[in-house]
mmCIF file of C-alpha atoms in Angstrom:
data_model
loop_
_atom_site.group_PDB
_atom_site.id
_atom_site.type_symbol
_atom_site.label_atom_id
_atom_site.label_comp_id
_atom_site.label_asym_id
_atom_site.label_seq_id
_atom_site.Cartn_x
_atom_site.Cartn_y
_atom_site.Cartn_z
ATOM 1 C CA MET U 1 48.366 -6.773 -19.680
ATOM 2 C CA ASN U 2 49.033 -4.803 -17.039
ATOM 3 C CA ASP U 3 52.535 -4.581 -15.020
ATOM 4 C CA GLY U 4 50.711 -2.457 -12.236
ATOM 5 C CA SER U 5 53.615 0.581 -12.733
ATOM 6 C CA GLY U 6 50.128 2.876 -14.826
ATOM 7 C CA PRO U 7 46.869 2.942 -15.375
ATOM 8 C CA PRO U 8 44.918 0.330 -15.559
ATOM 9 C CA ASP U 9 43.790 -0.617 -18.825
ATOM 10 C CA GLU U 10 40.001 -0.356 -19.586
ATOM 11 C CA ASN U 11 40.280 -4.135 -21.606
ATOM 12 C CA ASP U 12 41.629 -5.620 -18.250
ATOM 13 C CA ALA U 13 38.495 -8.249 -18.138
ATOM 14 C CA LEU U 14 39.297 -8.366 -14.057
ATOM 15 C CA ILE U 15 38.626 -4.349 -14.276
ATOM 16 C CA ARG U 16 35.139 -4.702 -16.062
ATOM 17 C CA ALA U 17 34.427 -6.972 -14.552
ATOM 18 C CA ALA U 18 34.903 -4.460 -11.412
ATOM 19 C CA GLN U 19 32.977 -1.335 -13.367
ATOM 20 C CA LEU U 20 30.012 -3.725 -14.384
ATOM 21 C CA ARG U 21 29.403 -4.812 -10.251
ATOM 22 C CA HIS U 22 29.757 -1.518 -9.599
ATOM 23 C CA GLU U 23 26.954 -0.495 -11.981
ATOM 24 C CA ARG U 24 24.512 -3.055 -10.733
ATOM 25 C CA GLU U 25 25.220 -2.204 -7.234
ATOM 26 C CA LYS U 26 24.204 1.684 -7.941
ATOM 27 C CA ARG U 27 21.060 0.213 -9.401
ATOM 28 C CA GLY U 28 20.507 -1.924 -6.902
ATOM 29 C CA ARG U 29 20.714 1.005 -4.587
ATOM 30 C CA GLN U 30 18.334 3.069 -6.559
ATOM 31 C CA ASP U 31 15.559 0.914 -7.662
ATOM 32 C CA GLU U 32 15.646 -0.715 -4.022
ATOM 33 C CA GLU U 33 12.430 -3.421 -4.049
ATOM 34 C CA PRO U 34 11.010 -3.520 -1.492
ATOM 35 C CA SER U 35 11.550 -6.851 1.198
ATOM 36 C CA VAL U 36 9.663 -9.899 1.425
ATOM 37 C CA ALA U 37 8.673 -8.536 5.435
ATOM 38 C CA ARG U 38 7.856 -5.062 3.557
ATOM 39 C CA ARG U 39 5.532 -6.726 0.930
ATOM 40 C CA LEU U 40 3.799 -8.902 4.479
ATOM 41 C CA ALA U 41 3.233 -5.564 6.429
ATOM 42 C CA GLN U 42 1.393 -3.881 2.393
ATOM 43 C CA ILE U 43 -1.152 -7.603 3.062
ATOM 44 C CA GLY U 44 -1.325 -7.467 6.163
ATOM 45 C CA VAL U 45 -2.069 -3.519 6.361
ATOM 46 C CA LEU U 46 -4.483 -4.372 3.392
ATOM 47 C CA GLY U 47 -6.048 -6.977 4.859
ATOM 48 C CA TRP U 48 -6.735 -5.066 7.958
ATOM 49 C CA MET U 49 -8.106 -1.668 6.051
ATOM 50 C CA ILE U 50 -10.855 -3.542 4.086
ATOM 51 C CA VAL U 51 -11.597 -5.631 7.649
ATOM 52 C CA THR U 52 -12.123 -3.038 9.743
ATOM 53 C CA PRO U 53 -14.423 -1.189 8.723
ATOM 54 C CA MET U 54 -16.909 -3.562 8.078
ATOM 55 C CA LEU U 55 -16.405 -5.078 11.902
ATOM 56 C CA ILE U 56 -17.945 -1.722 12.879
ATOM 57 C CA GLY U 57 -21.019 -2.286 11.099
ATOM 58 C CA VAL U 58 -21.389 -5.652 11.666
ATOM 59 C CA PHE U 59 -20.729 -4.742 15.221
ATOM 60 C CA LEU U 60 -23.436 -1.150 14.501
ATOM 61 C CA GLY U 61 -25.463 -2.695 12.693
ATOM 62 C CA ASN U 62 -26.267 -5.231 15.811
ATOM 63 C CA TRP U 63 -26.497 -2.425 18.210
ATOM 64 C CA LEU U 64 -29.317 -0.401 16.189
ATOM 65 C CA ASP U 65 -30.594 -3.452 15.216
ATOM 66 C CA ARG U 66 -31.516 -5.184 18.924
ATOM 67 C CA THR U 67 -32.243 -1.687 19.160
ATOM 68 C CA PHE U 68 -34.639 -0.801 17.284
ATOM 69 C CA LYS U 69 -35.662 -4.731 16.954
ATOM 70 C CA THR U 70 -35.450 -4.831 13.121
ATOM 71 C CA GLY U 71 -33.751 -8.294 12.473
ATOM 72 C CA LEU U 72 -30.903 -7.588 9.986
ATOM 73 C CA PHE U 73 -32.569 -5.114 8.897
ATOM 74 C CA TRP U 74 -29.042 -2.971 9.706
ATOM 75 C CA THR U 75 -26.263 -5.809 10.444
ATOM 76 C CA ALA U 76 -26.513 -6.581 6.835
ATOM 77 C CA PRO U 77 -26.318 -3.220 4.672
ATOM 78 C CA LEU U 78 -24.493 -1.045 7.538
ATOM 79 C CA LEU U 79 -21.682 -4.207 6.494
ATOM 80 C CA LEU U 80 -22.103 -4.193 2.596
ATOM 81 C CA LEU U 81 -21.173 -0.459 3.801
ATOM 82 C CA GLY U 82 -18.678 -1.221 5.543
ATOM 83 C CA LEU U 83 -16.954 -3.443 2.666
ATOM 84 C CA GLY U 84 -17.193 -0.194 0.233
ATOM 85 C CA LEU U 85 -15.891 1.478 2.505
ATOM 86 C CA GLY U 86 -12.293 -0.543 3.285
ATOM 87 C CA CYS U 87 -11.561 -1.415 -0.033
ATOM 88 C CA TRP U 88 -11.844 2.287 -1.870
ATOM 89 C CA SER U 89 -9.544 3.043 1.217
ATOM 90 C CA ALA U 90 -7.415 -0.439 0.358
ATOM 91 C CA TRP U 91 -7.399 1.031 -3.481
ATOM 92 C CA LYS U 92 -7.074 4.746 -2.625
ATOM 93 C CA TRP U 93 -3.175 3.282 -0.272
ATOM 94 C CA VAL U 94 -1.790 1.426 -2.675
ATOM 95 C CA LYS U 95 -2.496 4.481 -5.398
ATOM 96 C CA LYS U 96 -0.400 6.419 -3.129
ATOM 97 C CA ALA U 97 2.332 4.213 -2.049
#
């Protein structure tokens, strides 16, 4: 045990615990996990990345169907095209992040 007059004793349990905590904090700062709010924001962004192209496809298809009086000839394929485009862009975004 150290009496305080010399260098700290490496075998002291309190010193070892402080060093361990310091190392954990340093690793925590380097490998910081995103917060829950950030994760929820990412989920929201992913949702909109998929839904927005689908809605554009529905609106464009509906307009084309009303213009040419074709029933669902344009709406259904453009909806599926929007879904594919949205899923592809979301996948690319997740791979990048």
